Amino acid sequence: MSDQGPVWIERVLMDLWRRQRGLLLSLLLWVVLVSAGCGSDSDYFGKVLPPKGQVLRFNNGAEPEYLDPQMMTGQPDGRIAWALFEGLTSYDPKDLTPLPGMAESWEISEDGRVYLFHLRKNARWSNGDPLTAHDFVYSWRRFLNPATAAQYAYLLFGVRHGKAYCTGEWIGRFWATELRRRGSSKPEVIWQPATEASQQSDKGDSRAEITLSPVLDAEEKPTGVLRGDLLLEVPWAKGRLQGSLEIAKTGEATGSVTGKWVLDGGDPVSLEFNVSGVLDRNDREKKVSGTIRAEAGGLQWTARLEARVARAEDVGVSALDDRTLRVELDNPIQYFLSLTAFYPLSPVHPATIEKYGERWATPERMVSNGAFRLVEHSLQNRIVMVRSETYWDGENVKLEKVIAYPVELYTTGCDLYKAGEIDIEPSNYIPLEFIPRIKTKKDYAIHPYLGTYFYRINVNHPVLKDKRVRRALAFSVDREAMVRFLRAGQLPAWYFVPDGIPRYKSPRLLRFDVKEAKRLLAEAGYPGGKGFPKLSILYNTTEQHKQIAVIMQRMWKKNLGIDIGLKNQEWKVYLKSQRSLDYEISRSGWIGDYADPNTFLDMFLTGGGNNNTGWSNRRYDELIAMAARESDPQRRMQIFYEAEEILMDELPIIPLYIYTTFYLKKPYVRGYTSNIQDVHPLKYVWIDHDWRAKE
Amino acid sequence: MVRFMIRRLLAAIPVLWIIVTATFFLMRLAPGGPFDKERRVSPEVEANLRTKYCLDCPLWQQYLTYLGPLNLNPGQGGVKAFGGDGSRPWSGILTGDFGPSFKYANRSVGSIIAEGFPVSIHLGGMALLFAIIMGMVPGLVAALRQNTAWDYGSMSAAMLGVSIPNFVLGPLLVLVFSLTLYWLPPARWDGPRYWILPTITLGAIYAAYIARLTRGGMLEVVRQDFVRTARAKGLPESLILWRHTLRGGLLPVISFLGPATARLLTGSIVVEKIFLVPGLGRYFIDGAINRDYTLVLGVVLFYSSMLIMLNLVVDILYGFLDPRVTYD
């Protein structure tokens, strides 16, 4: 084709302009007028015309990976799960305190370890079947079943033998046989259990439990080396014995304990352990038995041990009758009633799953127990749910229909919202650039969120292992300036655990102090940043992480005089680098699973799966373990406070800001309240067609 | 002709095999796996997942099981990933089983393609129609009225069309027609009103190409001897156009339409994401990002087969349009 350059285009355009000027001008004027006429209420972002009837349409952010509550993990999954299913408890939409759900009431034992849930008489499945305690037993066992491979399974690891069952650990049981005084020629028996049976009960003072995990050798065969935690409560001492037990022996095993054992403030104890037989992770029938002998302060205690791989029926959840569920925990869990409201712990309909296996969660097959039931699921298109007629609180559910759209692009979501095609654009699905334009609108809402944005530091790095360097990096960050840039109401993170957790207030040890930061850096051998090696910030490739990294880079350059590089990686590569500590400083974020400091702080236990910093602190580990055993809520929070002080003093991480939830919600949507976990039970939501009258 | 088709189809088999093999191993070379998430899956659960999806078997075994048709270790839980319930002696793509998706675990790759492809055909077909009409008509007009305002106008529009990428055109159309004029919905896939903007966005660039190809092809043929002969014989202009020029002039368009149709019918991630169209296109990118091994393999295989088929169709069409082409 002949290329005549831009000259002829200009000629054509000028020609058009000369001849059709009137037409073009009137067209332009008309467009402006029409758009001004259609552009609705400027108090709101876009159209504010409610849909006909009680229908809620919202952007769900993405296609859920599953519609099976035990398998679901992400937020898009959760929003659907909470509409379709309900656990023993449910959330109060304002502050998320647990309310009765499938259970109408519950009793908690004095030590906080045993829960009795009383199910509702009118608890029913969407097909009309009564919902019983047995269904919960089935569902929770399914949740922990290794074959299910549920990612959230660890949430039930605190239930007795929950972890052992899920991970194929060996559980053992001791039956104390007798306690003797040693030394005399004829050992004196000073205590003997009345019957063996009584020793199996929970109240027995010689109750002992052992959890052993098989250690595999290079060929991945169990060698019979046992390693595990031993928890003994022996009659001659009130303390507990805890530590790791190792019995090295291959093949037909008899072995003994290595290591020293000290009671809490008591005498050293020596232990002898004999066990025969080798257990196999995949054979849950096989048993091994042996004896254990302990000696302390002239006393000798013997017990018989039987061990096997944990089975479903070992898990501490049982149905006393159709309407009573008994749950036994290893240690008191303060937030357990909040956990039971979390969707992975919702019940599933056993008969449906037995019939269809993994692919039961389709509109034709699914039987659910929540306020809504599934009627349509079209992949990457929409999920349609309607009010369930069998839900126990059905008369208080106002919405007749809920449609969720999996819109991934923030702009498309906002477009749909503005054009009035959806009623809610969920949290954080708004481009930051939009915020200055919509923050004055009445349908824009902001609320603090249970999440922290922070930088991980690789403490194995020769320079970064110096605590003074880490402190210098943390003290030279102007967090106020950072949140001003972010615009969506984020809060500067002067600590790691976000605000809003009941009864907990984080220690505020961080501050913006350039002088101190410079002093620390000089003390570490880099006065004015001289000689400081070029480190880099690792982040996964997105615009926002990049912007933040650039800000950090500038702040550190300006305040400390050091050069920090940027390194971006594709998501999965980034995850891998972070996990293998193949970084210096790495961008991170954490959203709490439940409103308790534990969900933030147990991440940095030595060797924890999400630690990813190489940091390890013995006192910190002890505190977190102590908190897990503590039954007094007030003391427990003090322990967490102390632990967070250590974390914020050592600084293997640099907290930057506390997340907020910011979302768009049409003014006619009622009952959709903000809270720190961004959970919005749809049973309370309704469409107010007379909203204007109440403005 | 039949021999030609059989030969071509047979030649496609090694091509597809190479594509599957290369994709399979390239995917595994990428760091990270389908179960890596920000919140790390506990090692025990990850072990359970790996067993479930046979990721702990040796790679060659996974590969052979994926290909099929023999299930190498029936009865083991791991083979579930590639052979239905794992108990069947047959498995893999040779038995028509593409395995389950890693990310959307309660769906098989086959059902994801089956659900997305009709939508992609629908949108792609409309876009194709739009592209052919909006491309050929101005292209023909431009060729027949060379060097007039018609020619310049349509060719500058085509130039614009070629150079505006769809991720710019889409939002622009939305801005004007959805958010300013409130005429058309900005996204979703719920009925004819919802189809218009994605069709235009997807088809525009193809229309522009077709316009330019039509004009170029026509101009080339007009100068050929056989057209001059026809004119010298005194045939009417319309007959010359329909019987002689058009057939030759459209050859470049036809050869462009083959791969273009394959691309249009298998969807476009950009258009699908902007307009929330539940088609196939997104899985090429999303599948790779999620390391959804089976899904990526499934859509790649599907796309390659479509491409091979449509290229064959193009070659056959050539035979009809161009008397110089024979198949022996």
PDB file of C-alpha atoms in Angstrom, chain A residues 1 4 8-9 11-12 30-31 34-35 38-40 46-47 57 63-67 71 73 146-154 157 163 166-167 281 358-359 361 377-382 405-409 412 415-416 418-419 421 570-576 579 587-591 593 609-610 612, chain B residues 31-45 47-49 52-53 80 99-100 102-108 112 115 147 149 151-153 155-156 159 174 178-190 193-194 212 215-216 270 273-279 282-283 286 288-291:
ATOM      1  CA  MET A   1       0.000   0.000   0.000  1.00  0.00           C
ATOM      2  CA  GLN A   4       1.460   9.042   1.827  1.00  0.00           C
ATOM      3  CA  TRP A   8      -3.404  13.078   3.514  1.00  0.00           C
ATOM      4  CA  ILE A   9      -5.024  12.158   6.843  1.00  0.00           C
ATOM      5  CA  ARG A  11      -6.325  16.707   4.424  1.00  0.00           C
ATOM      6  CA  VAL A  12      -9.255  14.322   4.896  1.00  0.00           C
ATOM      7  CA  TRP A  30     -25.596  16.280  22.351  1.00  0.00           C
ATOM      8  CA  VAL A  31     -23.143  13.781  23.824  1.00  0.00           C
ATOM      9  CA  VAL A  34     -26.933  13.325  27.372  1.00  0.00           C
ATOM     10  CA  SER A  35     -24.085  12.311  29.580  1.00  0.00           C
ATOM     11  CA  CYS A  38     -27.695  10.405  32.679  1.00  0.00           C
ATOM     12  CA  GLY A  39     -24.916  10.989  35.166  1.00  0.00           C
ATOM     13  CA  SER A  40     -26.953  10.455  38.270  1.00  0.00           C
ATOM     14  CA  GLY A  46     -22.843   6.145  39.375  1.00  0.00           C
ATOM     15  CA  LYS A  47     -26.414   4.949  39.161  1.00  0.00           C
ATOM     16  CA  ARG A  57     -25.656  -8.556  42.862  1.00  0.00           C
ATOM     17  CA  GLU A  63     -13.909 -17.451  40.474  1.00  0.00           C
ATOM     18  CA  PRO A  64     -13.948 -19.546  43.663  1.00  0.00           C
ATOM     19  CA  GLU A  65     -11.610 -22.508  43.449  1.00  0.00           C
ATOM     20  CA  TYR A  66     -14.091 -24.738  45.210  1.00  0.00           C
ATOM     21  CA  LEU A  67     -17.652 -24.702  46.415  1.00  0.00           C
ATOM     22  CA  MET A  71     -11.717 -27.247  50.621  1.00  0.00           C
ATOM     23  CA  THR A  73      -9.637 -21.050  51.276  1.00  0.00           C
ATOM     24  CA  PRO A 146      -5.475 -36.832  54.656  1.00  0.00           C
ATOM     25  CA  ALA A 147      -7.190 -38.026  51.486  1.00  0.00           C
ATOM     26  CA  THR A 148      -9.299 -34.854  51.490  1.00  0.00           C
ATOM     27  CA  ALA A 149      -6.099 -32.780  51.590  1.00  0.00           C
ATOM     28  CA  ALA A 150      -7.897 -29.734  52.961  1.00  0.00           C
ATOM     29  CA  GLN A 151      -5.594 -26.731  53.140  1.00  0.00           C
ATOM     30  CA  TYR A 152      -7.206 -25.252  56.224  1.00  0.00           C
ATOM     31  CA  ALA A 153      -7.073 -28.570  58.085  1.00  0.00           C
ATOM     32  CA  TYR A 154      -4.554 -27.139  60.543  1.00  0.00           C
ATOM     33  CA  PHE A 157      -5.124 -29.476  64.803  1.00  0.00           C
ATOM     34  CA  LYS A 163      -3.272 -33.359  63.856  1.00  0.00           C
ATOM     35  CA  CYS A 166      -4.492 -35.574  59.425  1.00  0.00           C
ATOM     36  CA  THR A 167      -0.761 -36.104  59.216  1.00  0.00           C
ATOM     37  CA  ARG A 281       1.801 -44.582  57.972  1.00  0.00           C
ATOM     38  CA  GLU A 358     -15.378 -35.050  45.061  1.00  0.00           C
ATOM     39  CA  ARG A 359     -17.646 -33.535  42.449  1.00  0.00           C
ATOM     40  CA  ALA A 361     -20.628 -29.241  44.751  1.00  0.00           C
ATOM     41  CA  HIS A 377     -22.871 -21.968  38.769  1.00  0.00           C
ATOM     42  CA  SER A 378     -21.448 -20.942  35.454  1.00  0.00           C
ATOM     43  CA  LEU A 379     -17.662 -20.906  35.489  1.00  0.00           C
ATOM     44  CA  GLN A 380     -16.113 -17.424  35.211  1.00  0.00           C
ATOM     45  CA  ASN A 381     -19.609 -16.066  34.677  1.00  0.00           C
ATOM     46  CA  ARG A 382     -21.795 -16.090  37.776  1.00  0.00           C
ATOM     47  CA  TYR A 405     -19.907 -12.173  39.537  1.00  0.00           C
ATOM     48  CA  PRO A 406     -16.224 -13.158  39.400  1.00  0.00           C
ATOM     49  CA  VAL A 407     -14.817  -9.850  38.150  1.00  0.00           C
ATOM     50  CA  GLU A 408     -11.047  -9.883  38.449  1.00  0.00           C
ATOM     51  CA  LEU A 409     -10.240  -6.523  36.923  1.00  0.00           C
ATOM     52  CA  THR A 412     -14.330  -3.626  35.222  1.00  0.00           C
ATOM     53  CA  ASP A 415     -17.500   0.070  35.748  1.00  0.00           C
ATOM     54  CA  LEU A 416     -20.220  -2.448  36.562  1.00  0.00           C
ATOM     55  CA  LYS A 418     -21.024   2.715  38.289  1.00  0.00           C
ATOM     56  CA  ALA A 419     -23.401   1.530  35.597  1.00  0.00           C
ATOM     57  CA  GLU A 421     -25.085  -3.557  37.159  1.00  0.00           C
ATOM     58  CA  GLU A 570       6.463 -13.576  38.978  1.00  0.00           C
ATOM     59  CA  TRP A 571       4.135 -14.698  41.790  1.00  0.00           C
ATOM     60  CA  LYS A 572       5.099 -18.357  42.140  1.00  0.00           C
ATOM     61  CA  VAL A 573       8.789 -17.664  41.627  1.00  0.00           C
ATOM     62  CA  TYR A 574       8.593 -14.997  44.302  1.00  0.00           C
ATOM     63  CA  LEU A 575       6.916 -17.419  46.707  1.00  0.00           C
ATOM     64  CA  LYS A 576       9.645 -19.920  46.094  1.00  0.00           C
ATOM     65  CA  ARG A 579      10.471 -19.730  51.127  1.00  0.00           C
ATOM     66  CA  ARG A 587       7.563  -7.721  50.525  1.00  0.00           C
ATOM     67  CA  SER A 588       4.890  -9.563  52.510  1.00  0.00           C
ATOM     68  CA  GLY A 589       1.422  -9.261  53.866  1.00  0.00           C
ATOM     69  CA  TRP A 590      -0.614 -11.241  56.331  1.00  0.00           C
ATOM     70  CA  ILE A 591      -4.347 -11.369  56.927  1.00  0.00           C
ATOM     71  CA  ASP A 593      -7.518 -16.081  60.052  1.00  0.00           C
ATOM     72  CA  GLY A 609       5.971 -22.903  57.695  1.00  0.00           C
ATOM     73  CA  ASN A 610       5.358 -19.197  57.138  1.00  0.00           C
ATOM     74  CA  ASN A 612      10.468 -17.404  55.906  1.00  0.00           C
TER      75      ASN A 612
ATOM     76  CA  PRO B  31       9.649 -22.605  39.564  1.00  0.00           C
ATOM     77  CA  GLY B  32       6.857 -23.073  42.069  1.00  0.00           C
ATOM     78  CA  GLY B  33       3.939 -25.420  41.885  1.00  0.00           C
ATOM     79  CA  PRO B  34       0.155 -25.414  41.851  1.00  0.00           C
ATOM     80  CA  PHE B  35      -0.091 -25.530  45.634  1.00  0.00           C
ATOM     81  CA  ASP B  36       2.223 -22.611  46.435  1.00  0.00           C
ATOM     82  CA  LYS B  37       0.243 -19.814  47.986  1.00  0.00           C
ATOM     83  CA  GLU B  38       1.074 -16.797  50.051  1.00  0.00           C
ATOM     84  CA  ARG B  39      -0.226 -18.643  53.066  1.00  0.00           C
ATOM     85  CA  ARG B  40       1.860 -21.738  52.978  1.00  0.00           C
ATOM     86  CA  VAL B  41       0.046 -25.014  52.990  1.00  0.00           C
ATOM     87  CA  SER B  42       1.295 -27.043  55.950  1.00  0.00           C
ATOM     88  CA  PRO B  43       3.891 -29.601  54.842  1.00  0.00           C
ATOM     89  CA  GLU B  44       1.645 -32.488  55.848  1.00  0.00           C
ATOM     90  CA  VAL B  45      -1.254 -31.197  53.806  1.00  0.00           C
ATOM     91  CA  ALA B  47       2.266 -34.011  51.029  1.00  0.00           C
ATOM     92  CA  ASN B  48      -1.346 -35.184  50.953  1.00  0.00           C
ATOM     93  CA  LEU B  49      -2.061 -32.948  47.960  1.00  0.00           C
ATOM     94  CA  LYS B  52      -3.500 -36.974  45.466  1.00  0.00           C
ATOM     95  CA  TYR B  53      -2.306 -35.435  42.215  1.00  0.00           C
ATOM     96  CA  LYS B  80      -6.546 -40.037  40.211  1.00  0.00           C
ATOM     97  CA  GLY B  99      -7.490 -34.830  34.014  1.00  0.00           C
ATOM     98  CA  PRO B 100      -8.848 -32.491  36.662  1.00  0.00           C
ATOM     99  CA  PHE B 102      -5.459 -28.186  39.800  1.00  0.00           C
ATOM    100  CA  LYS B 103      -7.045 -24.890  40.670  1.00  0.00           C
ATOM    101  CA  TYR B 104     -10.702 -25.615  40.076  1.00  0.00           C
ATOM    102  CA  ALA B 105     -10.415 -29.041  41.603  1.00  0.00           C
ATOM    103  CA  ASN B 106     -14.002 -30.089  41.320  1.00  0.00           C
ATOM    104  CA  ARG B 107     -13.912 -29.633  37.549  1.00  0.00           C
ATOM    105  CA  SER B 108     -12.159 -31.629  34.910  1.00  0.00           C
ATOM    106  CA  ILE B 112     -13.846 -26.412  31.649  1.00  0.00           C
ATOM    107  CA  GLU B 115     -18.095 -24.865  29.187  1.00  0.00           C
ATOM    108  CA  ASN B 147      -7.208   7.432  -4.232  1.00  0.00           C
ATOM    109  CA  ALA B 149     -11.795  10.208   0.018  1.00  0.00           C
ATOM    110  CA  ASP B 151     -10.103   5.123   0.053  1.00  0.00           C
ATOM    111  CA  TYR B 152      -8.308   7.508   2.404  1.00  0.00           C
ATOM    112  CA  GLY B 153     -11.121   7.458   4.926  1.00  0.00           C
ATOM    113  CA  MET B 155      -7.711   3.124   5.115  1.00  0.00           C
ATOM    114  CA  SER B 156      -7.023   5.685   7.855  1.00  0.00           C
ATOM    115  CA  MET B 159      -4.719   2.188  10.234  1.00  0.00           C
ATOM    116  CA  VAL B 174     -16.986   1.293  27.872  1.00  0.00           C
ATOM    117  CA  SER B 178     -21.538   2.533  29.237  1.00  0.00           C
ATOM    118  CA  LEU B 179     -20.345   5.130  31.660  1.00  0.00           C
ATOM    119  CA  THR B 180     -21.091   8.330  29.801  1.00  0.00           C
ATOM    120  CA  LEU B 181     -24.099   7.523  27.634  1.00  0.00           C
ATOM    121  CA  TYR B 182     -25.387   4.621  29.763  1.00  0.00           C
ATOM    122  CA  TRP B 183     -26.509   2.852  26.584  1.00  0.00           C
ATOM    123  CA  LEU B 184     -24.808  -0.490  26.924  1.00  0.00           C
ATOM    124  CA  PRO B 185     -23.714  -2.475  29.977  1.00  0.00           C
ATOM    125  CA  PRO B 186     -19.965  -2.271  30.657  1.00  0.00           C
ATOM    126  CA  ALA B 187     -19.445  -6.011  31.151  1.00  0.00           C
ATOM    127  CA  ARG B 188     -21.069  -9.413  31.803  1.00  0.00           C
ATOM    128  CA  TRP B 189     -22.461 -11.945  29.361  1.00  0.00           C
ATOM    129  CA  ASP B 190     -26.202 -12.005  29.857  1.00  0.00           C
ATOM    130  CA  ARG B 193     -27.091  -5.981  24.827  1.00  0.00           C
ATOM    131  CA  TYR B 194     -24.074  -7.430  26.587  1.00  0.00           C
ATOM    132  CA  ARG B 212      -6.073  -3.584   4.304  1.00  0.00           C
ATOM    133  CA  ARG B 215      -7.644  -3.577  -0.686  1.00  0.00           C
ATOM    134  CA  GLY B 216      -4.105  -4.784  -1.308  1.00  0.00           C
ATOM    135  CA  VAL B 270      -7.989  -9.235  27.429  1.00  0.00           C
ATOM    136  CA  LYS B 273     -11.334 -10.042  31.464  1.00  0.00           C
ATOM    137  CA  ILE B 274     -12.455  -6.554  30.555  1.00  0.00           C
ATOM    138  CA  PHE B 275     -15.980  -7.652  29.710  1.00  0.00           C
ATOM    139  CA  LEU B 276     -16.268 -10.636  32.040  1.00  0.00           C
ATOM    140  CA  VAL B 277     -16.873 -13.076  29.217  1.00  0.00           C
ATOM    141  CA  PRO B 278     -16.713 -16.684  30.459  1.00  0.00           C
ATOM    142  CA  GLY B 279     -14.669 -17.931  27.505  1.00  0.00           C
ATOM    143  CA  ARG B 282      -8.190 -16.539  30.080  1.00  0.00           C
ATOM    144  CA  TYR B 283      -6.993 -20.067  30.805  1.00  0.00           C
ATOM    145  CA  ASP B 286      -4.247 -17.830  34.231  1.00  0.00           C
ATOM    146  CA  ALA B 288       0.208 -20.761  33.482  1.00  0.00           C
ATOM    147  CA  ILE B 289       0.248 -18.269  36.347  1.00  0.00           C
ATOM    148  CA  ASN B 290      -1.447 -20.743  38.654  1.00  0.00           C
ATOM    149  CA  ARG B 291       0.809 -23.567  37.456  1.00  0.00           C
TER     150      ARG B 291
END
